[in-house]
Coordinates of C-alpha atoms in Angstrom, one line a residue:
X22 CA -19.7 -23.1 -5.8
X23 CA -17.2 -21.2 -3.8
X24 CA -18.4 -22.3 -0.9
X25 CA -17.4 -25.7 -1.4
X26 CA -13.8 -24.7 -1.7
X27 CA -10.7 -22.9 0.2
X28 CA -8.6 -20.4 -1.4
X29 CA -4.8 -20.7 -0.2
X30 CA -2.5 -17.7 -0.9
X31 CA 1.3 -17.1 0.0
X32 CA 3.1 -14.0 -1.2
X33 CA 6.8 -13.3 -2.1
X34 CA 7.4 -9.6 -2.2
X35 CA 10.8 -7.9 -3.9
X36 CA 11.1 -4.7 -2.1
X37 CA 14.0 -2.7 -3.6
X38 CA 16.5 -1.4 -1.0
X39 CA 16.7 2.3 0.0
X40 CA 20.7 2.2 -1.3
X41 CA 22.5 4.9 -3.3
X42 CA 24.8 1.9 -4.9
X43 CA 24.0 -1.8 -5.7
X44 CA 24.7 -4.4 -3.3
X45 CA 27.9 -5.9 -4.2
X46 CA 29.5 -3.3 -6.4
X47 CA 29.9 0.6 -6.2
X48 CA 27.3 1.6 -9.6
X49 CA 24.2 4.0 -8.4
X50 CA 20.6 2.7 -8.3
X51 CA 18.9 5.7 -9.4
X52 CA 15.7 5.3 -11.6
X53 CA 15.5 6.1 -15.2
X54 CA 18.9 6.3 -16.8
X55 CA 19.8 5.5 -20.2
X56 CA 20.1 1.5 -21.1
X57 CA 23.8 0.4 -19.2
X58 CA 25.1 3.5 -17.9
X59 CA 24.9 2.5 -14.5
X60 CA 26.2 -1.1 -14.9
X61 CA 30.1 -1.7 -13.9
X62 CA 32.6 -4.1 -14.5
X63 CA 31.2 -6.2 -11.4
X64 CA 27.6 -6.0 -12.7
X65 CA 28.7 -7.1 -16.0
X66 CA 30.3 -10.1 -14.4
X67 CA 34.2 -9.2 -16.2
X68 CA 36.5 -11.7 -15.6
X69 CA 38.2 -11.4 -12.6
X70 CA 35.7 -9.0 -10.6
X71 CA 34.8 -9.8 -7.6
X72 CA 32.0 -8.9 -5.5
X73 CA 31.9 -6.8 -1.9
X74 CA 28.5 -6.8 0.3
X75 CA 27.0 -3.4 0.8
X76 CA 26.9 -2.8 4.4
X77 CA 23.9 -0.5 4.4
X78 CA 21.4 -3.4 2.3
X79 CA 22.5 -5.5 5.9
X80 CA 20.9 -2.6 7.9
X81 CA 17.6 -2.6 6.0
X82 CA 17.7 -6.3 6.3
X83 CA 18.4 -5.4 10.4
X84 CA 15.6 -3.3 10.3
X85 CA 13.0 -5.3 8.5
X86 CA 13.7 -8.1 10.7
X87 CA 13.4 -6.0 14.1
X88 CA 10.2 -4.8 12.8
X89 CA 8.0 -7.8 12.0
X90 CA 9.5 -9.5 15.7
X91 CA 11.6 -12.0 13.4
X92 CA 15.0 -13.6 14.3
X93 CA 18.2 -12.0 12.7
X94 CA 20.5 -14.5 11.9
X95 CA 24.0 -13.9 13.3
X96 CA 25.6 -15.4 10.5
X97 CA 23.8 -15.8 6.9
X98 CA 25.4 -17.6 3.7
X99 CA 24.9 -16.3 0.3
X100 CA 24.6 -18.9 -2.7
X101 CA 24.8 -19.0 -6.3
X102 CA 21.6 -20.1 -7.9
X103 CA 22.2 -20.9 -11.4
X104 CA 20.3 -20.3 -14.5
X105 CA 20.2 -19.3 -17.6
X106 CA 18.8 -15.9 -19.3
X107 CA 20.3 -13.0 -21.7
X108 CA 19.6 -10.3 -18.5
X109 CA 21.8 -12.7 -16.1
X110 CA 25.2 -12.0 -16.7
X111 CA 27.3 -14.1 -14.7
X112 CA 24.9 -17.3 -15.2
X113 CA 23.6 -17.1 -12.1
X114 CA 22.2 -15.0 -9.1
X115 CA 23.7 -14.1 -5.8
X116 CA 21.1 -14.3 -3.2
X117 CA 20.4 -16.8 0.0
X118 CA 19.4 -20.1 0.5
X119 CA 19.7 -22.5 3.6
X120 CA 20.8 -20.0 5.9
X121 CA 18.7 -16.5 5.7
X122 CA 19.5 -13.2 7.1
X123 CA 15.7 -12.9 8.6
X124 CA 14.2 -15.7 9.9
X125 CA 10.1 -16.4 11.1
X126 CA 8.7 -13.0 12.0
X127 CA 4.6 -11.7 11.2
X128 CA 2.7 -8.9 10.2
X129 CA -1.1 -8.3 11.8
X130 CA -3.6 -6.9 9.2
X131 CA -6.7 -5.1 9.4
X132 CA -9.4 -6.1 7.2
X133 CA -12.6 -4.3 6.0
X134 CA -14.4 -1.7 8.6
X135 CA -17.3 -1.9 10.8
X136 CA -19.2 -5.2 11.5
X137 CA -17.4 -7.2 9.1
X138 CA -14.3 -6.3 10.2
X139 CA -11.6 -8.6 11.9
X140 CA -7.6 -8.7 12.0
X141 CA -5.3 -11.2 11.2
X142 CA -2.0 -12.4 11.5
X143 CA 0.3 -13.1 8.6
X144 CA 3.5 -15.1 9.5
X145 CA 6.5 -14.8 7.7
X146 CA 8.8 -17.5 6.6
X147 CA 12.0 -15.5 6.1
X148 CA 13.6 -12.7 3.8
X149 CA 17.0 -12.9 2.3
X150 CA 19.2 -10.5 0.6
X151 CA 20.1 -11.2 -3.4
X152 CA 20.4 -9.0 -6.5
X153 CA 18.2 -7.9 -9.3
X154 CA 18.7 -9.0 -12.5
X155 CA 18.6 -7.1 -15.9
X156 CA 16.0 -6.3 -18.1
X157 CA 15.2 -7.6 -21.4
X158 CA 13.2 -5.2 -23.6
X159 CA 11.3 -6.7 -26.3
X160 CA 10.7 -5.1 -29.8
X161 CA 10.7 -2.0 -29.6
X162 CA 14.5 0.2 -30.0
X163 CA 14.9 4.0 -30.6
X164 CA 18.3 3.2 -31.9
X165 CA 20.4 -0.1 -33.2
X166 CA 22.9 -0.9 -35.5
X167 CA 21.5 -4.0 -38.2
X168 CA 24.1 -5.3 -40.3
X169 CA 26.1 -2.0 -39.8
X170 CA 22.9 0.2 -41.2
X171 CA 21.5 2.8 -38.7
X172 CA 18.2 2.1 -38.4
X173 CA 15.8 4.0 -36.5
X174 CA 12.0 3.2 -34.9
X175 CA 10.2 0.3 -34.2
X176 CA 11.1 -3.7 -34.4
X177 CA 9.2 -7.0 -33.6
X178 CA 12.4 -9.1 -33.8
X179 CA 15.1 -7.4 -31.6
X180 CA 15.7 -7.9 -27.9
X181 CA 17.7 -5.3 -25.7
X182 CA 19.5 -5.7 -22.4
X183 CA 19.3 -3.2 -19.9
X184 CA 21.6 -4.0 -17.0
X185 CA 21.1 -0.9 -15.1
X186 CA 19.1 -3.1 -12.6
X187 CA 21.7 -5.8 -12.7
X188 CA 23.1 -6.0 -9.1
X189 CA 20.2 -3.8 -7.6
X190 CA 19.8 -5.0 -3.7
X191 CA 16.6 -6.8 -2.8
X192 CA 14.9 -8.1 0.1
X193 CA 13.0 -10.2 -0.6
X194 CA 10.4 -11.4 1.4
X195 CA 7.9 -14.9 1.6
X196 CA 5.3 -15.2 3.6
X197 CA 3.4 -18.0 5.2
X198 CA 0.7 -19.8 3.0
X199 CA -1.8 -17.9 5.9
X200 CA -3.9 -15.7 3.2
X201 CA -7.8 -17.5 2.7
X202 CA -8.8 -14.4 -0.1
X203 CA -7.9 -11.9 -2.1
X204 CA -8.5 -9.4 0.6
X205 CA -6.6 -10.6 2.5
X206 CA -3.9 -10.7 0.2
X207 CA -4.4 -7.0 -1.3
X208 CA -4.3 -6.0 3.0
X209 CA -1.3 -8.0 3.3
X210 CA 0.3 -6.5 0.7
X211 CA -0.4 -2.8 1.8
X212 CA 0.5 -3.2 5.2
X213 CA 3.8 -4.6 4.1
X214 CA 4.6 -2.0 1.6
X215 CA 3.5 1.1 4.5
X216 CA 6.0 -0.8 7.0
X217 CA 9.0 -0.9 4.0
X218 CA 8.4 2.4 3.6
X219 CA 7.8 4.1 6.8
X220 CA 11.2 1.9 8.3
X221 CA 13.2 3.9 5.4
X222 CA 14.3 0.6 3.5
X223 CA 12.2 0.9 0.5
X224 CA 10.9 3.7 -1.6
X225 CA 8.0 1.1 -2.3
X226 CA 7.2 2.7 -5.7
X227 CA 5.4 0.2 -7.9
X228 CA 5.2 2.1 -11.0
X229 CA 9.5 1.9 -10.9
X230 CA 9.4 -1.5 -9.7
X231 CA 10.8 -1.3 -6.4
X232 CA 8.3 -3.2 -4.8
X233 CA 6.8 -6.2 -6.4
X234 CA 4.6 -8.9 -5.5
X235 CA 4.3 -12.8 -6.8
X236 CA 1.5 -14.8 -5.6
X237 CA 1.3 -18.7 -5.2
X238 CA -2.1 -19.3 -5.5
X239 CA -4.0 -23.1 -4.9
X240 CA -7.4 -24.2 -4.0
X241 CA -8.5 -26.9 -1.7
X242 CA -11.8 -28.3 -0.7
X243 CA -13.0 -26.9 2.6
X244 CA -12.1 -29.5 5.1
X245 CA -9.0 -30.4 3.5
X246 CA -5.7 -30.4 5.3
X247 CA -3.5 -31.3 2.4
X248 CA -2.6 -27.9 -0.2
X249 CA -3.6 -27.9 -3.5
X250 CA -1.1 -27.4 -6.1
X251 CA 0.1 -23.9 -6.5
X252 CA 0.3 -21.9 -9.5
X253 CA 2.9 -18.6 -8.8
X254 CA 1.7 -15.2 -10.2
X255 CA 4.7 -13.1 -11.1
X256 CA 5.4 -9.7 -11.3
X257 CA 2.6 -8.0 -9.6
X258 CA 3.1 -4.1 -9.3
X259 CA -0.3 -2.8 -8.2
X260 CA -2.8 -3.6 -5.4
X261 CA -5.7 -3.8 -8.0
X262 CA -3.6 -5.8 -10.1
X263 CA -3.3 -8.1 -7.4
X264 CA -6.7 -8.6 -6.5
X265 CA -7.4 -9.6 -10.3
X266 CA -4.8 -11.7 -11.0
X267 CA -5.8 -14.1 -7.6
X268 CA -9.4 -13.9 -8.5
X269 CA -9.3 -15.2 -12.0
X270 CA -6.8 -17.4 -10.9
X271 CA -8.9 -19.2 -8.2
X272 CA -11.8 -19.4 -10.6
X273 CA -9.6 -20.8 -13.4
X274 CA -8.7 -23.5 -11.0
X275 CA -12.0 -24.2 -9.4
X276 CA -12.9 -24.3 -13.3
X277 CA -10.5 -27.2 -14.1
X278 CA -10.7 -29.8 -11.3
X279 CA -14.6 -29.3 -12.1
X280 CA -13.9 -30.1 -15.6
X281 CA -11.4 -33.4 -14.2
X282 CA -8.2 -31.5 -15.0
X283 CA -5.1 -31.6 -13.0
X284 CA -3.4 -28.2 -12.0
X285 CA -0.1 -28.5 -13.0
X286 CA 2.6 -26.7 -11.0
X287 CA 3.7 -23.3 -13.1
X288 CA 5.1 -19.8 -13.2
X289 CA 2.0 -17.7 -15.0
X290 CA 1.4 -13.6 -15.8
X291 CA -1.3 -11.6 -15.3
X292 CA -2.4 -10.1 -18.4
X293 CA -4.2 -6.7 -17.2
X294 CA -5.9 -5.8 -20.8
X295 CA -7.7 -8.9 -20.7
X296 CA -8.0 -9.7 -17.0
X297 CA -6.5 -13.2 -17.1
X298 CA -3.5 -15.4 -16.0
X299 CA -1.3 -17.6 -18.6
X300 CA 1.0 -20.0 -18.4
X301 CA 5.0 -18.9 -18.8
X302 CA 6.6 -21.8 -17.5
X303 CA 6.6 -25.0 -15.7
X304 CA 7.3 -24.0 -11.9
X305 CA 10.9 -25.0 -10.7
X306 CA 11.8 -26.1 -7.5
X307 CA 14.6 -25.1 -5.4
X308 CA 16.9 -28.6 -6.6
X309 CA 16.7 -27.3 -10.3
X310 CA 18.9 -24.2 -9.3
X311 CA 21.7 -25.9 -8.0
X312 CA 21.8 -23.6 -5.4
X313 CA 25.6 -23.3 -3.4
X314 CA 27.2 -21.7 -1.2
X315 CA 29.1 -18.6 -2.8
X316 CA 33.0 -19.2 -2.9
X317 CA 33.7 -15.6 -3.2
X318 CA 31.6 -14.1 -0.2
X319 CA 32.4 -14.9 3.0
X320 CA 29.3 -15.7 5.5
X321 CA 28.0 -12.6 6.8
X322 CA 28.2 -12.3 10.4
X323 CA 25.9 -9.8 12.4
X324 CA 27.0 -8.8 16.2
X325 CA 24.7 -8.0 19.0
X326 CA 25.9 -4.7 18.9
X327 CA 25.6 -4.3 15.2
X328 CA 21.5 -5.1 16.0
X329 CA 21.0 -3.3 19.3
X330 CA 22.2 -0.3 17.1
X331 CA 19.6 -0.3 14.4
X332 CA 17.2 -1.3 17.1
X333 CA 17.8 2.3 18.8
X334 CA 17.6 4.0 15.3
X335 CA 14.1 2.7 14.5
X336 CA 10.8 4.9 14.8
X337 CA 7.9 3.9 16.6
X338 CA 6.2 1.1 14.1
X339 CA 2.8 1.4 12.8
X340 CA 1.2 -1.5 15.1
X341 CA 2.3 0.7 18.4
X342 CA 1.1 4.2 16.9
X343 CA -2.2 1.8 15.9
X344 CA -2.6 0.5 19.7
X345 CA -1.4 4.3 20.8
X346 CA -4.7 5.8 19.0
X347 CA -7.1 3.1 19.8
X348 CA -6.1 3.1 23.4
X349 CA -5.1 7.0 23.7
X350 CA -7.7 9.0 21.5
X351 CA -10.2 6.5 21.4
X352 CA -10.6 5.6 17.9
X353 CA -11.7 2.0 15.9
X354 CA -9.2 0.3 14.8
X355 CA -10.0 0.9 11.0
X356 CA -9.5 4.5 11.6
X357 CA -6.1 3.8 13.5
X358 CA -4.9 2.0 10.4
X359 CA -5.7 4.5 7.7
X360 CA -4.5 7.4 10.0
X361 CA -1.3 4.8 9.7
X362 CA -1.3 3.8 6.3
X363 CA 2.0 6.4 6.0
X364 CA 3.9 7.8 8.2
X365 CA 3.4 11.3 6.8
X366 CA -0.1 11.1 7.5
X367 CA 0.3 9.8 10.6
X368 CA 2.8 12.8 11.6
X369 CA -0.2 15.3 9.8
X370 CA -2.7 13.7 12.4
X371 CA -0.7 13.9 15.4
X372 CA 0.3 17.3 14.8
X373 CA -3.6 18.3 14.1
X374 CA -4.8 16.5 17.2
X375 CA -1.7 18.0 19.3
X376 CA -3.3 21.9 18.3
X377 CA -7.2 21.2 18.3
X378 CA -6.9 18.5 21.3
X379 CA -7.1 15.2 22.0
X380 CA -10.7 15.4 22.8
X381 CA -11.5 16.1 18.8
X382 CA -8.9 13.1 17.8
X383 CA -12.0 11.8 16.1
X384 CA -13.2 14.8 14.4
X385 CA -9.7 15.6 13.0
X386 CA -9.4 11.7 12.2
X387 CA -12.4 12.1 9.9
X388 CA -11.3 15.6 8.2
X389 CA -7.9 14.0 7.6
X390 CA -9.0 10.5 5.9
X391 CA -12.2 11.9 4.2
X392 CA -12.0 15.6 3.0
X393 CA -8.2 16.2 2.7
X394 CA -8.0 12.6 1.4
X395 CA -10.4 13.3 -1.4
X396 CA -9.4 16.4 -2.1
X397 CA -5.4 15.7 -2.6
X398 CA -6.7 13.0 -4.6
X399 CA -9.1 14.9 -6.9
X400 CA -5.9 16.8 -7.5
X401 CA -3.5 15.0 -8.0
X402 CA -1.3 16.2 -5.0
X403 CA 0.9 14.2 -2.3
X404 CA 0.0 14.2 1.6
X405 CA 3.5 17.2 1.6
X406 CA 1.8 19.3 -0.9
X407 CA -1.4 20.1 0.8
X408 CA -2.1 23.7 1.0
X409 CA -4.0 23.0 3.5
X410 CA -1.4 22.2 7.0
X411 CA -1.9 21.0 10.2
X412 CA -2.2 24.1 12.0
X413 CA -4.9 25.5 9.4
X414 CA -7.0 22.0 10.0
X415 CA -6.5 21.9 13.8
X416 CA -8.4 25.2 14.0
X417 CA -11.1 24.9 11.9
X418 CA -11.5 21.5 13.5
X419 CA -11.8 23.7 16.8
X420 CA -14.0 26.1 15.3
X421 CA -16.3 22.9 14.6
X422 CA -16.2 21.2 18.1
X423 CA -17.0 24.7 20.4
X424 CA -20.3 25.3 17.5
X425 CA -18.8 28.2 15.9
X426 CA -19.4 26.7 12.6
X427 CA -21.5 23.5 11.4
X428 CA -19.5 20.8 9.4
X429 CA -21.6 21.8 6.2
X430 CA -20.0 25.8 6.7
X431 CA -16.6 24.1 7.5
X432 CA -16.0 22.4 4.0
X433 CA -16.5 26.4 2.4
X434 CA -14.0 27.3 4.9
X435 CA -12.0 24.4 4.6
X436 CA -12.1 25.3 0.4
X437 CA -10.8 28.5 1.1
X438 CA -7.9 27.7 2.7
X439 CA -7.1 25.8 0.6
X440 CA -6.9 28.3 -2.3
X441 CA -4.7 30.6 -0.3
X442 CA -8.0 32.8 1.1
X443 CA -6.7 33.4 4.7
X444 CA -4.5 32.4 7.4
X445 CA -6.5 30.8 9.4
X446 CA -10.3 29.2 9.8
X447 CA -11.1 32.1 11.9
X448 CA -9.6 34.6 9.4
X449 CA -11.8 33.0 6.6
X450 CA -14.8 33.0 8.9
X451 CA -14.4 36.7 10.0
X452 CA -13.5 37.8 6.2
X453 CA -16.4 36.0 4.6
X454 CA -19.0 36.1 7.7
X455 CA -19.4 32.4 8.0
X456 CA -20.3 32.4 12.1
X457 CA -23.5 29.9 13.0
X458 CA -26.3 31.3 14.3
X459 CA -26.1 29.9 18.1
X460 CA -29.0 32.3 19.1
X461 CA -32.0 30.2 20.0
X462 CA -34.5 33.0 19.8
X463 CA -33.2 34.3 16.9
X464 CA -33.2 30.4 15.1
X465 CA -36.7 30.1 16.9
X466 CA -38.2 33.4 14.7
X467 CA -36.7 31.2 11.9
X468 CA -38.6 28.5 12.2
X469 CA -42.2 30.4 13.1
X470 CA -41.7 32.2 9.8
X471 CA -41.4 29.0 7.8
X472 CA -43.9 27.2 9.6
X473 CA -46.3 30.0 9.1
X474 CA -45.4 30.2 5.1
X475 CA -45.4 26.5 4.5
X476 CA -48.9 24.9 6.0
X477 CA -48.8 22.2 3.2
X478 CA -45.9 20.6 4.0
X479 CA -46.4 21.0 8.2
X480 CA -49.9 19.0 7.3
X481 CA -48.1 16.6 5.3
X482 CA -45.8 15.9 8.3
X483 CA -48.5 15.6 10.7
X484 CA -50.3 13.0 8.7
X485 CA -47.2 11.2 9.0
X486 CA -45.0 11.8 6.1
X487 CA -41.5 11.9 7.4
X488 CA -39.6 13.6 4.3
X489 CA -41.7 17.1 4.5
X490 CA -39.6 17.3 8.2
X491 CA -36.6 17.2 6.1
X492 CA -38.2 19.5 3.8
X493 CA -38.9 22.6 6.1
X494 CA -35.7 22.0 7.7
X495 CA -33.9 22.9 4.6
X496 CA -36.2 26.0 4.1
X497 CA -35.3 27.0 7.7
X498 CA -31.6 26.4 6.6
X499 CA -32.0 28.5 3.8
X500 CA -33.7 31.5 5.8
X501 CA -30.5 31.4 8.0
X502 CA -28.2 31.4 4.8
X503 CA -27.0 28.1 6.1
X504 CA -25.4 29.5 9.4
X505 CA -28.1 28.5 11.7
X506 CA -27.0 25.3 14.2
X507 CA -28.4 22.5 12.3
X508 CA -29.3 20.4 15.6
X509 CA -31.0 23.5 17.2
X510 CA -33.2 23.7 14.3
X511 CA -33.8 20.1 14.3
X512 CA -34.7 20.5 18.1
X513 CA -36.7 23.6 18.0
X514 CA -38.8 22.6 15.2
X515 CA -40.0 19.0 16.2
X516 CA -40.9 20.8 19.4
X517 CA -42.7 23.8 17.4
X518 CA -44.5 21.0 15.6
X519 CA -45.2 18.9 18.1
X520 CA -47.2 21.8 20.1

């Protein structure tokens, strides 16, 4: 049935800015402090406040924009849009409307690995500067006042403001309807949140809410120009999340037009306990904001200067460092974008490769994504806290690619630096006497003695039973405690077996 239809995503993604202080008034952004401690007279919208643009949330917006290859507007207009809810103070929201501060722009994606995989290119419709609301916190208080009687513990029928977020800067950023699945999407959505963070404007921490993703979801038959109607999925804050929420989304659609139903434009939530989307509220469009301009900010006007500056300040983006390792060190272009997923494992793999060699850029590529990868994730621990650096990978890698050890002798060496055991690779493979057996006659007297004590299973290979090979390689392996060059006993005994 899916094959008779075409999924149609576009994202808008909140991405909190990298800011010590909120974006029109002076009150600190950090996470976690008690309710309304960190919400000013501005943020409360007192009468007679007024509100004054934080000139570093422009340079993230600079920055963002000269990374995706977008247009920065020279002059931007904020507007008012107006509505109504308890975490709004002022009765409306400062963000921008007709005239953006980032115009156009696109982000390339890499999608799956090996023969299924293909890249795409995500174009952006714009991001625009605005400020976070509060938070309303439903039924649950540690402490209120009800009818001037302390009461303490839980409550069904209360609501609580938090305005700590109240004023927080955003960018906020809406892509083109280009997405045709939920893989795409999810890719989307993680290449965005590694270029927020690796250009320094966002933290891009989900769990907090700094980064944030809705999706506007439709379906169309395949052949169709015309969209279908879109349902908007709010307040996405994981990647898996994500991938749920569009999937039971496109099915529920699919679902209704078979069943002669009409999708009706709306705002809906993902529910994550039970896997499904529901309705919150009819979808509004822009008219029902009575968006204007804002009478108390002035339009904000950008020089050339003011650009070419945070142009010089940026680092080298993930799409060059990509095109840098497939074209430099050779590797696929899946490997090139996990290696720069972040740019702190992207400086980890260029220091490696740097100390074992450019040459072994593919070796190091596949220690650094697979077995440190796993193992700081089986533990718990970020890229920073790996006991395990550069240097210390770089020469074990070495000790790999010039035969000194086999890969299956470098993971116990590779465990023992990381609990602290040596120095070095070639420390631990002195210490614990870990050298491969290189010696062909020596791997040769090996294999005669396992031939000779294991005529079963050499019959049983030469009538043609592949898996007794494997067999009397592993007792051969064993013989040599595991040192002994697995591709020279591979060699030597075919030929032994062959004669």
């Amino acid at each position: 049935m899916m094959n008779q239809w075409e999924v149609v995503i576009g994202i808008e993604t909140h991405a909190q800015l990298a800011t010590v202080s909120k974006i029109f008034s002076g009150a600190a952004t950090a996470f976690g402090a008690q309710p309304n401690t960190q919400a000013c007279a501005v943020d409360l919208a007192l009468p007679g406040v007024l509100p004054v643009l934080n000139r570093k949330a422009v340079e993230c917006a600079i920055r963002f924009g000269l990374a995706i290859g977008a247009e920065v507007a020279k002059r931007s207009v904020f507007a008012r849009k107006n509505y109504f809810y308890p975490d709004l103070p002022k009765g409306y929201q400062i963000s921008q409307m007709d005239l953006p501060i980032v115009v156009g722009g696109n982000i390339t994606l890499q999608i799956g690995h090996g023969d299924k995989a293909y890249e795409k290119v995500v174009r952006l419709t714009r991001a625009h500067l605005e400020e976070d609301a509060g938070k309303s916190i439903h039924g649950y208080f540690a402490e209120k006042y009800v009818e001037d009687d302390y009461v303490e513990g839980p409550s069904s029928d209360h609501t609580g403001i938090d305005l700590n977020r109240a004023g927080t800067p955003l960018l906020e950023i809406v892509s083109e309807p280009d997405m045709r699945s939920s893989d795409e999407a999810v890719a989307y959505a993680k290449t965005l949140h590694a270029l927020v963070r690796w250009i320094g404007i966002c933290d891009g921490n989900m769990q907090e809410g700094s980064f944030r993703c809705d999706a506007n979801v439709s379906v169309r038959p395949k052949g169709q120009a015309e969209f279908g109607t879109r349902r908007e999925i709010k307040n996405l804050n994981s990647f898996r999340f994500l991938k749920e929420a569009i999937d039971y989304e496109v099915q529920w659609q699919i679902n209704e037009i078979d069943e002669g139903r009409k999708i009706q434009q709306a705002t809906v939530l993902f529910d994550p306990d039970s896997g499904e989307t529901r309705m919150m509220r009819s979808k509004e469009d822009a008219h029902d904001y009575r968006y204007f301009p804002d009478p108390d900010l002035l339009p904000l006007a950008i020089s050339a200067d003011w650009i070419a500056r945070v142009k010089n300040g940026l680092p080298e983006l993930p799409q060059q460092m990509r095109g840098r390792f497939i074209n430099d060190l050779g590797l696929s272009a899946y490997d090139a974008t996990t290696l720069t997923a972040s740019q702190e494992m992207a400086q980890y793999f260029e220091s490696t490769v740097a100390l074992a060699g450019a040459v072994n850029a593919k070796l190091c590529a596949n220690w650094v994504m697979v077995d440190l990868a796993a193992r700081l994730n089986k533990e718990g621990k970020e890229l920073g806290e790996s006991p395990v650096s550069a240097a210390h990978l770089a020469g074990l890698v070495q000790r790999i690619a010039d035969n000194t050890i086999s890969n299956n002798i470098a993971k116990k060496v590779f465990d023992a630096l990381w609990h602290g055991e040596g120095a070095t690779a070639d420390e631990v493979i002195e210490r614990q006497g870990l050298k491969q057996i290189t010696d062909s006659g020596a791997i040769a007297t090996l294999v005669d003695e396992v031939l000779a004590t294991n005529a079963a299973s050499v019959a049983e290979f030469r009538a043609g039973k592949e898996k007794a090979f494997n067999s009397l390689v592993g007792q051969v392996m064993k013989a040599a405690k595991g040192k002994a060059n697995p591709q020279q006993v591979n060699d030597l005994l075919r030929q032994k077996l062959a004669g």
